[in-house]
Amino acid sequence: MAGRLKATKRMKNIMKWYYIEAKYARFLGKKIAWITSGGPVEPLIAMNIIPIYPENHGAMIGASKMGGKMSEFAEGLGYSSDVCSYTKNDITSSITKESPIGGLPAPDMLICSNNICGTVLKWYEIQARKFNVPLFIYDTPFVHTEFTDEAREYVNEQTKEYIRFLEKHTGKKFNYKKMKKVGKLSLEAMKLWKKVLETAEHKPSPMTAFDAFFHLALIVTLRGKKVVVKYYRQLLEELEERNRQNIGAVDNEKYRLLWDNLPIWYRMRWLSEKFASHQAALVADTYTQAWCGVIDYVNEDDFLSSMGEAYTRIHLNVGVDQMADTIKKFIRQYDVDGLVMHSNRSCKPYSFGQYDIQNLLQEEDIPVLMIEADMTDERKFSESQAEARIDAFMEVIKQRKKEKQK
């Protein structure tokens, strides 16, 4: 099996300094904005505001196996066990300061876009009251079938309101010249990220979805900055070199799989080793592709006017038919043998349509495995159940492949 990617160490270093800068933002004379993962971050970068992602923090908590305990604390405050575990982790951490980095620095403002779910609206309202800071909601209409002219006008007007909000709460005029540069850097980073993911089309694949979940952090948190572009260039070069030498992420790769939904953060290693034991590589996923899936809607020369459409048309804000079409495209693009769906108790928009998507995939004629879990709450994962289902699923795939080779 290929060793760890060399770029990993550099990414950890970038993230370490990102959080150190955020911790000392007051001393540096900078403001902090908490923002949802699907929120338009580029205007914040243009205004020299440090963006902080509670969801990214929630993923760290999950990977550190602290999610169950922190969700339990929030449930003790009266939050339902069905509430998103990222939300519960954030509410708990903002009270107890528990987390792998000792909690997040307090925000000066909150930016919330509902293009990923409706829970974020209540989550950010709660935190706006707790920290007594202004909240801006970037409202994106759901795209059932098409993006209409009325929807475009609606989101573009909100972009203007967003700029006025930032000017009011920073006391500074918006820097349109810098915004143009940030927009170009953001688009360049998205294009590089797309190329990174596409290296997995190669057989054997130089990386797996588990690698992608890790290297996703920069495109989520710091897109629009030079450091991100430089980093993904380095990562791409490393992966392309692996392809030239036919170095696969999984030893003797025989089976290729597609993952749907967020990762199960606290079981990444176990799942990676489990699939690898069957010589199966998860070569692609729908989650990390979301940060490069709307490139075609971004105007490089006018990022600000086109970002409303791009942020509205992301994977979680479109109808089930479009989500199924995206999965069909990946099945063919990455030549996969099976689909693994994580039925995520926390993420309803991602999970509710999965059975409908399975029906829409019948023409693809590939096996589908459903794993029931939660992205950070380890109390909702059964290893024995998951292991039995994976073993049975892989037996079906192996048998089908044998029959095709006859």
Tab-separated table of C-alpha atoms in Angstrom:
chain	number	residue	atom	x	y	z
A	1	MET	CA	0.000	0.000	0.000
A	2	ALA	CA	1.193	3.524	-0.777
A	3	GLY	CA	2.451	5.464	2.211
A	4	ARG	CA	0.911	8.649	3.512
A	5	LEU	CA	0.835	11.524	1.013
A	6	LYS	CA	3.717	13.950	1.622
A	7	ALA	CA	1.331	16.902	1.349
A	8	THR	CA	-0.426	15.757	4.535
A	9	LYS	CA	2.208	17.289	6.802
A	10	ARG	CA	1.988	20.636	5.001
A	11	MET	CA	-1.787	20.735	5.326
A	12	LYS	CA	-1.630	20.071	9.059
A	13	ASN	CA	0.826	22.952	9.372
A	14	ILE	CA	-1.407	25.343	7.392
A	15	MET	CA	-4.421	24.434	9.525
A	16	LYS	CA	-2.415	24.844	12.742
A	17	TRP	CA	-1.418	28.427	11.837
A	18	TYR	CA	-4.946	29.183	10.632
A	19	TYR	CA	-6.346	28.363	14.076
A	20	ILE	CA	-3.489	30.154	15.873
A	21	GLU	CA	-4.226	33.317	13.870
A	22	ALA	CA	-7.911	32.993	14.753
A	23	LYS	CA	-7.108	32.563	18.460
A	24	TYR	CA	-5.088	35.806	18.408
A	25	ALA	CA	-7.416	37.714	16.053
A	26	ARG	CA	-8.130	40.402	18.695
A	27	PHE	CA	-4.414	41.162	19.066
A	28	LEU	CA	-4.042	41.284	15.277
A	29	GLY	CA	-6.928	43.720	14.947
A	30	LYS	CA	-8.989	41.269	12.903
A	31	LYS	CA	-12.620	40.253	13.154
A	32	ILE	CA	-13.918	36.690	13.168
A	33	ALA	CA	-16.986	35.429	11.344
A	34	TRP	CA	-18.428	31.994	11.960
A	35	ILE	CA	-19.848	30.717	8.673
A	36	THR	CA	-21.674	27.613	7.488
A	37	SER	CA	-19.724	25.233	5.230
A	38	GLY	CA	-21.808	26.137	2.178
A	39	GLY	CA	-21.694	29.864	2.865
A	40	PRO	CA	-20.113	32.459	0.545
A	41	VAL	CA	-16.749	32.965	2.232
A	42	GLU	CA	-14.991	35.007	-0.467
A	43	PRO	CA	-16.401	38.426	0.616
A	44	LEU	CA	-15.059	37.738	4.136
A	45	ILE	CA	-11.567	37.048	2.753
A	46	ALA	CA	-11.777	40.253	0.688
A	47	MET	CA	-12.593	42.179	3.893
A	48	ASN	CA	-9.695	40.565	5.817
A	49	ILE	CA	-12.146	38.835	8.180
A	50	ILE	CA	-11.103	35.411	9.498
A	51	PRO	CA	-13.742	32.786	8.596
A	52	ILE	CA	-14.305	30.020	11.123
A	53	TYR	CA	-16.343	26.895	10.361
A	54	PRO	CA	-18.135	25.255	13.287
A	55	GLU	CA	-18.833	22.266	11.009
A	56	ASN	CA	-15.116	21.770	10.385
A	57	HIS	CA	-14.639	21.993	14.149
A	58	GLY	CA	-17.425	19.408	14.545
A	59	ALA	CA	-15.584	17.064	12.180
A	60	MET	CA	-12.439	17.411	14.334
A	61	ILE	CA	-14.493	16.574	17.415
A	62	GLY	CA	-15.923	13.538	15.609
A	63	ALA	CA	-12.518	12.322	14.433
A	64	SER	CA	-11.293	12.641	18.042
A	65	LYS	CA	-14.164	10.410	19.202
A	66	MET	CA	-15.574	13.170	21.428
A	67	GLY	CA	-18.862	13.518	19.520
A	68	GLY	CA	-20.940	11.084	21.558
A	69	LYS	CA	-20.043	12.682	24.872
A	70	MET	CA	-20.625	16.213	23.569
A	71	SER	CA	-23.952	15.308	21.948
A	72	GLU	CA	-25.029	13.781	25.252
A	73	PHE	CA	-24.205	17.042	27.044
A	74	ALA	CA	-26.383	19.022	24.597
A	75	GLU	CA	-29.202	16.491	24.995
A	76	GLY	CA	-28.995	17.152	28.740
A	77	LEU	CA	-29.763	20.794	27.953
A	78	GLY	CA	-32.950	19.718	26.214
A	79	TYR	CA	-31.864	19.277	22.582
A	80	SER	CA	-33.379	16.241	20.879
A	81	SER	CA	-31.142	13.265	20.057
A	82	ASP	CA	-32.307	13.741	16.447
A	83	VAL	CA	-30.723	17.196	16.165
A	84	CYS	CA	-27.594	17.361	13.971
A	85	SER	CA	-24.517	16.296	15.941
A	86	TYR	CA	-22.427	19.149	14.457
A	87	THR	CA	-24.957	21.524	16.021
A	88	LYS	CA	-24.869	19.749	19.378
A	89	ASN	CA	-21.051	19.603	19.335
A	90	ASP	CA	-20.848	23.341	18.671
A	91	ILE	CA	-23.387	24.296	21.336
A	92	THR	CA	-21.625	22.095	23.881
A	93	SER	CA	-18.126	23.291	22.977
A	94	SER	CA	-19.169	26.951	23.162
A	95	ILE	CA	-20.179	26.288	26.794
A	96	THR	CA	-17.534	23.832	27.998
A	97	LYS	CA	-14.612	24.877	25.683
A	98	GLU	CA	-13.965	21.172	25.162
A	99	SER	CA	-12.591	20.128	21.761
A	100	PRO	CA	-9.242	19.065	20.248
A	101	ILE	CA	-8.327	22.791	20.020
A	102	GLY	CA	-9.978	23.963	23.244
A	103	GLY	CA	-13.060	25.433	21.563
A	104	LEU	CA	-13.453	28.105	18.894
A	105	PRO	CA	-12.605	31.797	19.310
A	106	ALA	CA	-15.752	33.882	19.904
A	107	PRO	CA	-17.291	35.353	16.742
A	108	ASP	CA	-17.842	39.024	15.900
A	109	MET	CA	-20.587	38.060	13.458
A	110	LEU	CA	-22.306	34.983	12.042
A	111	ILE	CA	-22.910	34.202	8.358
A	112	CYS	CA	-25.426	31.454	7.658
A	113	SER	CA	-26.533	30.046	4.310
A	114	ASN	CA	-29.399	27.565	4.242
A	115	ASN	CA	-28.171	25.900	1.031
A	116	ILE	CA	-27.025	22.875	3.070
A	117	CYS	CA	-29.997	22.445	5.448
A	118	GLY	CA	-32.623	24.216	7.548
A	119	THR	CA	-31.099	23.266	10.890
A	120	VAL	CA	-28.336	25.845	10.460
A	121	LEU	CA	-30.907	28.655	10.693
A	122	LYS	CA	-31.906	27.756	14.271
A	123	TRP	CA	-28.328	26.754	15.173
A	124	TYR	CA	-26.963	30.180	14.155
A	125	GLU	CA	-29.871	32.045	15.766
A	126	ILE	CA	-29.044	30.305	19.052
A	127	GLN	CA	-25.357	31.219	18.800
A	128	ALA	CA	-26.120	34.813	17.725
A	129	ARG	CA	-28.139	35.239	20.939
A	130	LYS	CA	-25.473	33.545	23.055
A	131	PHE	CA	-22.600	35.713	21.766
A	132	ASN	CA	-24.806	38.778	21.191
A	133	VAL	CA	-23.439	39.306	17.681
A	134	PRO	CA	-25.140	40.167	14.351
A	135	LEU	CA	-26.334	37.350	12.100
A	136	PHE	CA	-26.643	37.482	8.308
A	137	ILE	CA	-28.734	34.823	6.590
A	138	TYR	CA	-27.937	34.162	2.921
A	139	ASP	CA	-31.191	32.567	1.796
A	140	THR	CA	-30.909	30.252	-1.213
A	141	PRO	CA	-34.126	29.018	-2.888
A	142	PHE	CA	-34.282	25.264	-3.413
A	143	VAL	CA	-33.593	24.241	-7.022
A	144	HIS	CA	-36.232	21.570	-7.694
A	145	THR	CA	-35.597	21.366	-11.449
A	146	GLU	CA	-34.031	24.553	-12.778
A	147	PHE	CA	-32.468	27.811	-11.621
A	148	THR	CA	-34.876	30.550	-12.721
A	149	ASP	CA	-34.260	34.204	-13.570
A	150	GLU	CA	-36.324	35.126	-10.498
A	151	ALA	CA	-34.059	33.006	-8.302
A	152	ARG	CA	-30.977	34.647	-9.829
A	153	GLU	CA	-32.365	38.124	-9.128
A	154	TYR	CA	-33.278	37.089	-5.565
A	155	VAL	CA	-29.824	35.750	-4.624
A	156	ASN	CA	-27.987	38.597	-6.376
A	157	GLU	CA	-29.943	41.087	-4.276
A	158	GLN	CA	-28.842	39.179	-1.174
A	159	THR	CA	-25.223	39.408	-2.270
A	160	LYS	CA	-25.653	43.204	-2.243
A	161	GLU	CA	-27.247	43.032	1.234
A	162	TYR	CA	-24.368	40.814	2.383
A	163	ILE	CA	-21.848	43.475	1.294
A	164	ARG	CA	-23.824	46.197	3.116
A	165	PHE	CA	-23.902	43.994	6.238
A	166	LEU	CA	-20.111	43.555	6.158
A	167	GLU	CA	-19.528	47.287	5.621
A	168	LYS	CA	-21.818	48.141	8.538
A	169	HIS	CA	-20.236	45.718	11.005
A	170	THR	CA	-16.608	46.364	10.076
A	171	GLY	CA	-16.933	50.115	9.572
A	172	LYS	CA	-15.005	49.757	6.291
A	173	LYS	CA	-15.887	50.135	2.639
A	174	PHE	CA	-16.012	46.852	0.721
A	175	ASN	CA	-12.817	46.223	-1.225
A	176	TYR	CA	-14.076	45.367	-4.732
A	177	LYS	CA	-10.543	45.327	-6.181
A	178	LYS	CA	-9.416	42.696	-3.670
A	179	MET	CA	-12.681	40.801	-4.162
A	180	LYS	CA	-11.789	40.331	-7.833
A	181	LYS	CA	-8.450	38.740	-6.893
A	182	VAL	CA	-10.051	36.576	-4.192
A	183	GLY	CA	-12.692	35.377	-6.673
A	184	LYS	CA	-10.041	34.310	-9.178
A	185	LEU	CA	-8.068	32.484	-6.482
A	186	SER	CA	-11.203	30.755	-5.226
A	187	LEU	CA	-12.095	29.522	-8.710
A	188	GLU	CA	-8.514	28.408	-9.351
A	189	ALA	CA	-8.547	26.416	-6.092
A	190	MET	CA	-11.846	24.766	-7.065
A	191	LYS	CA	-10.406	23.782	-10.465
A	192	LEU	CA	-7.307	22.310	-8.828
A	193	TRP	CA	-9.446	20.420	-6.294
A	194	LYS	CA	-11.454	18.958	-9.181
A	195	LYS	CA	-8.231	17.786	-10.848
A	196	VAL	CA	-7.053	16.266	-7.558
A	197	LEU	CA	-10.264	14.221	-7.302
A	198	GLU	CA	-10.072	13.221	-10.967
A	199	THR	CA	-6.679	11.562	-10.458
A	200	ALA	CA	-8.728	8.725	-8.893
A	201	GLU	CA	-10.036	7.835	-12.363
A	202	HIS	CA	-6.679	6.096	-12.815
A	203	LYS	CA	-6.434	2.358	-12.088
A	204	PRO	CA	-5.161	1.810	-9.494
A	205	SER	CA	-6.399	4.951	-7.812
A	206	PRO	CA	-3.608	7.013	-6.152
A	207	MET	CA	-5.966	8.130	-3.372
A	208	THR	CA	-9.225	7.060	-1.755
A	209	ALA	CA	-12.249	8.996	-0.557
A	210	PHE	CA	-10.748	8.765	2.948
A	211	ASP	CA	-7.773	10.808	1.698
A	212	ALA	CA	-10.159	13.259	0.032
A	213	PHE	CA	-12.100	13.743	3.288
A	214	PHE	CA	-8.848	14.804	4.952
A	215	HIS	CA	-7.454	17.036	2.182
A	216	LEU	CA	-10.850	18.726	1.777
A	217	ALA	CA	-10.189	20.996	4.783
A	218	LEU	CA	-8.462	23.808	2.880
A	219	ILE	CA	-10.982	24.143	0.055
A	220	VAL	CA	-13.682	24.463	2.729
A	221	THR	CA	-11.964	26.863	5.101
A	222	LEU	CA	-9.561	29.046	3.127
A	223	ARG	CA	-10.591	29.101	-0.530
A	224	GLY	CA	-9.801	32.506	-1.986
A	225	LYS	CA	-6.269	32.526	-0.502
A	226	LYS	CA	-2.983	31.906	-2.336
A	227	VAL	CA	-1.870	29.283	0.159
A	228	VAL	CA	-4.742	27.010	-0.915
A	229	VAL	CA	-3.860	27.234	-4.599
A	230	LYS	CA	-0.221	26.483	-3.842
A	231	TYR	CA	-1.154	23.544	-1.632
A	232	TYR	CA	-3.457	21.853	-4.158
A	233	ARG	CA	-0.830	22.279	-6.908
A	234	GLN	CA	1.607	20.357	-4.695
A	235	LEU	CA	-0.942	17.669	-3.883
A	236	LEU	CA	-1.902	17.283	-7.559
A	237	GLU	CA	1.747	16.872	-8.588
A	238	GLU	CA	2.208	14.156	-5.969
A	239	LEU	CA	-0.889	12.249	-7.083
A	240	GLU	CA	0.012	12.525	-10.772
A	241	GLU	CA	3.453	11.123	-9.973
A	242	ARG	CA	1.791	8.172	-8.235
A	243	ASN	CA	-0.278	7.585	-11.383
A	244	ARG	CA	2.824	7.680	-13.585
A	245	GLN	CA	4.359	4.991	-11.344
A	246	ASN	CA	1.058	3.036	-10.983
A	247	ILE	CA	1.129	3.362	-7.210
A	248	GLY	CA	-2.316	2.626	-5.770
A	249	ALA	CA	-3.668	3.745	-2.429
A	250	VAL	CA	-4.970	0.192	-1.851
A	251	ASP	CA	-2.755	-2.852	-2.396
A	252	ASN	CA	-3.749	-4.849	-5.493
A	253	GLU	CA	-6.899	-2.792	-6.086
A	254	LYS	CA	-9.572	-5.042	-7.598
A	255	TYR	CA	-12.831	-3.306	-6.755
A	256	ARG	CA	-13.775	0.351	-7.022
A	257	LEU	CA	-16.527	1.936	-4.938
A	258	LEU	CA	-18.372	5.256	-4.669
A	259	TRP	CA	-19.319	6.800	-1.293
A	260	ASP	CA	-22.422	8.949	-0.729
A	261	ASN	CA	-22.889	11.389	2.198
A	262	LEU	CA	-20.547	12.767	4.862
A	263	PRO	CA	-17.807	10.547	6.314
A	264	ILE	CA	-18.204	8.656	9.567
A	265	TRP	CA	-15.392	10.683	11.119
A	266	TYR	CA	-14.686	8.466	14.148
A	267	ARG	CA	-14.476	5.286	12.010
A	268	MET	CA	-12.408	6.477	9.060
A	269	ARG	CA	-9.436	4.222	9.757
A	270	TRP	CA	-11.579	1.175	10.516
A	271	LEU	CA	-13.647	1.592	7.328
A	272	SER	CA	-10.536	2.257	5.250
A	273	GLU	CA	-8.866	-0.932	6.505
A	274	LYS	CA	-12.074	-2.943	6.222
A	275	PHE	CA	-12.612	-2.111	2.536
A	276	ALA	CA	-8.888	-2.476	1.796
A	277	SER	CA	-8.998	-6.003	3.287
A	278	HIS	CA	-11.356	-6.833	0.376
A	279	GLN	CA	-8.988	-5.089	-2.101
A	280	ALA	CA	-11.649	-2.429	-2.527
A	281	ALA	CA	-10.878	1.267	-2.920
A	282	LEU	CA	-13.440	4.012	-2.379
A	283	VAL	CA	-12.288	6.032	-5.360
A	284	ALA	CA	-14.856	8.830	-5.256
A	285	ASP	CA	-17.585	10.376	-3.124
A	286	THR	CA	-20.395	12.888	-3.532
A	287	TYR	CA	-19.398	14.957	-0.475
A	288	THR	CA	-15.949	16.260	-1.431
A	289	GLN	CA	-17.078	16.785	-5.039
A	290	ALA	CA	-19.518	19.428	-3.765
A	291	TRP	CA	-16.676	21.979	-3.489
A	292	CYS	CA	-15.954	21.831	-7.218
A	293	GLY	CA	-19.326	20.817	-8.607
A	294	VAL	CA	-20.504	24.331	-9.471
A	295	ILE	CA	-17.438	25.618	-11.312
A	296	ASP	CA	-19.422	26.021	-14.521
A	297	TYR	CA	-21.676	28.611	-12.885
A	298	VAL	CA	-18.838	30.883	-11.710
A	299	ASN	CA	-17.765	33.791	-13.912
A	300	GLU	CA	-14.030	34.219	-13.433
A	301	ASP	CA	-14.206	37.907	-14.395
A	302	ASP	CA	-17.249	38.682	-12.257
A	303	PHE	CA	-17.204	36.329	-9.284
A	304	LEU	CA	-19.390	38.504	-7.058
A	305	SER	CA	-22.311	38.627	-9.504
A	306	SER	CA	-22.169	34.912	-10.298
A	307	MET	CA	-21.544	33.462	-6.820
A	308	GLY	CA	-25.251	33.582	-5.869
A	309	GLU	CA	-26.123	31.037	-8.555
A	310	ALA	CA	-23.120	28.861	-7.734
A	311	TYR	CA	-23.911	28.747	-4.017
A	312	THR	CA	-27.579	28.039	-4.724
A	313	ARG	CA	-26.968	25.099	-7.063
A	314	ILE	CA	-24.800	22.985	-4.736
A	315	HIS	CA	-25.475	19.242	-4.398
A	316	LEU	CA	-27.641	19.445	-1.250
A	317	ASN	CA	-29.862	22.227	-2.616
A	318	VAL	CA	-31.146	20.435	-5.715
A	319	GLY	CA	-33.861	17.837	-6.311
A	320	VAL	CA	-33.402	14.077	-5.931
A	321	ASP	CA	-33.412	13.584	-9.719
A	322	GLN	CA	-30.398	15.882	-10.090
A	323	MET	CA	-28.636	14.200	-7.162
A	324	ALA	CA	-29.182	10.803	-8.821
A	325	ASP	CA	-27.842	12.174	-12.126
A	326	THR	CA	-24.681	13.300	-10.340
A	327	ILE	CA	-24.192	9.823	-8.853
A	328	LYS	CA	-24.777	8.198	-12.262
A	329	LYS	CA	-22.120	10.475	-13.735
A	330	PHE	CA	-19.595	9.462	-11.039
A	331	ILE	CA	-20.404	5.753	-11.452
A	332	ARG	CA	-19.355	5.983	-15.108
A	333	GLN	CA	-16.534	8.519	-14.673
A	334	TYR	CA	-14.751	6.463	-11.996
A	335	ASP	CA	-15.856	3.062	-13.354
A	336	VAL	CA	-17.097	1.835	-9.964
A	337	ASP	CA	-18.404	-1.625	-9.054
A	338	GLY	CA	-20.693	-0.569	-6.211
A	339	LEU	CA	-22.178	2.319	-4.239
A	340	VAL	CA	-21.863	2.748	-0.445
A	341	MET	CA	-24.491	5.038	1.067
A	342	HIS	CA	-24.046	6.410	4.570
A	343	SER	CA	-27.552	6.900	5.982
A	344	ASN	CA	-26.547	9.736	8.267
A	345	ARG	CA	-28.802	10.316	11.285
A	346	SER	CA	-27.557	13.898	11.514
A	347	CYS	CA	-27.854	15.030	7.911
A	348	LYS	CA	-31.474	14.764	6.809
A	349	PRO	CA	-31.144	16.585	3.426
A	350	TYR	CA	-28.403	14.125	2.430
A	351	SER	CA	-30.120	11.003	3.748
A	352	PHE	CA	-33.881	11.355	3.210
A	353	GLY	CA	-33.733	10.868	-0.566
A	354	GLN	CA	-31.291	7.973	-0.607
A	355	TYR	CA	-33.906	5.232	-1.115
A	356	ASP	CA	-35.418	7.229	-4.007
A	357	ILE	CA	-31.935	7.637	-5.474
A	358	GLN	CA	-31.426	3.861	-5.233
A	359	ASN	CA	-34.574	3.368	-7.337
A	360	LEU	CA	-33.372	5.925	-9.873
A	361	LEU	CA	-30.081	4.034	-10.175
A	362	GLN	CA	-31.623	0.731	-11.276
A	363	GLU	CA	-30.468	1.226	-14.881
A	364	GLU	CA	-26.862	1.364	-13.642
A	365	ASP	CA	-27.228	-2.204	-12.318
A	366	ILE	CA	-24.697	-1.946	-9.492
A	367	PRO	CA	-24.991	-3.215	-5.887
A	368	VAL	CA	-25.788	-0.630	-3.218
A	369	LEU	CA	-24.818	-0.883	0.453
A	370	MET	CA	-26.525	1.221	3.128
A	371	ILE	CA	-24.588	1.866	6.361
A	372	GLU	CA	-26.591	3.480	9.166
A	373	ALA	CA	-24.571	5.781	11.407
A	374	ASP	CA	-23.948	9.393	12.365
A	375	MET	CA	-21.078	11.575	11.196
A	376	THR	CA	-19.745	12.385	14.699
A	377	ASP	CA	-21.885	10.570	17.285
A	378	GLU	CA	-20.267	7.165	17.795
A	379	ARG	CA	-23.244	6.015	19.918
A	380	LYS	CA	-25.159	5.554	16.642
A	381	PHE	CA	-22.719	3.148	14.985
A	382	SER	CA	-22.676	-0.635	15.328
A	383	GLU	CA	-19.369	-2.144	14.226
A	384	SER	CA	-20.714	-5.707	14.095
A	385	GLN	CA	-23.683	-4.669	11.957
A	386	ALA	CA	-21.532	-2.579	9.597
A	387	GLU	CA	-18.943	-5.358	9.296
A	388	ALA	CA	-21.561	-7.986	8.416
A	389	ARG	CA	-23.127	-5.721	5.792
A	390	ILE	CA	-19.785	-4.794	4.211
A	391	ASP	CA	-18.698	-8.459	4.021
A	392	ALA	CA	-22.003	-9.480	2.396
A	393	PHE	CA	-21.875	-6.511	-0.007
A	394	MET	CA	-18.332	-7.332	-1.083
A	395	GLU	CA	-19.263	-10.981	-1.696
A	396	VAL	CA	-21.995	-9.811	-4.100
A	397	ILE	CA	-19.551	-7.532	-5.910
A	398	LYS	CA	-16.922	-10.266	-6.186
A	399	GLN	CA	-19.448	-12.753	-7.560
A	400	ARG	CA	-20.785	-10.271	-10.124
A	401	LYS	CA	-17.305	-9.400	-11.284
A	402	LYS	CA	-16.457	-13.083	-11.706
A	403	GLU	CA	-19.576	-13.603	-13.808
A	404	LYS	CA	-18.735	-10.597	-15.999
A	405	GLN	CA	-15.241	-11.968	-16.626
A	406	LYS	CA	-16.530	-15.377	-17.806
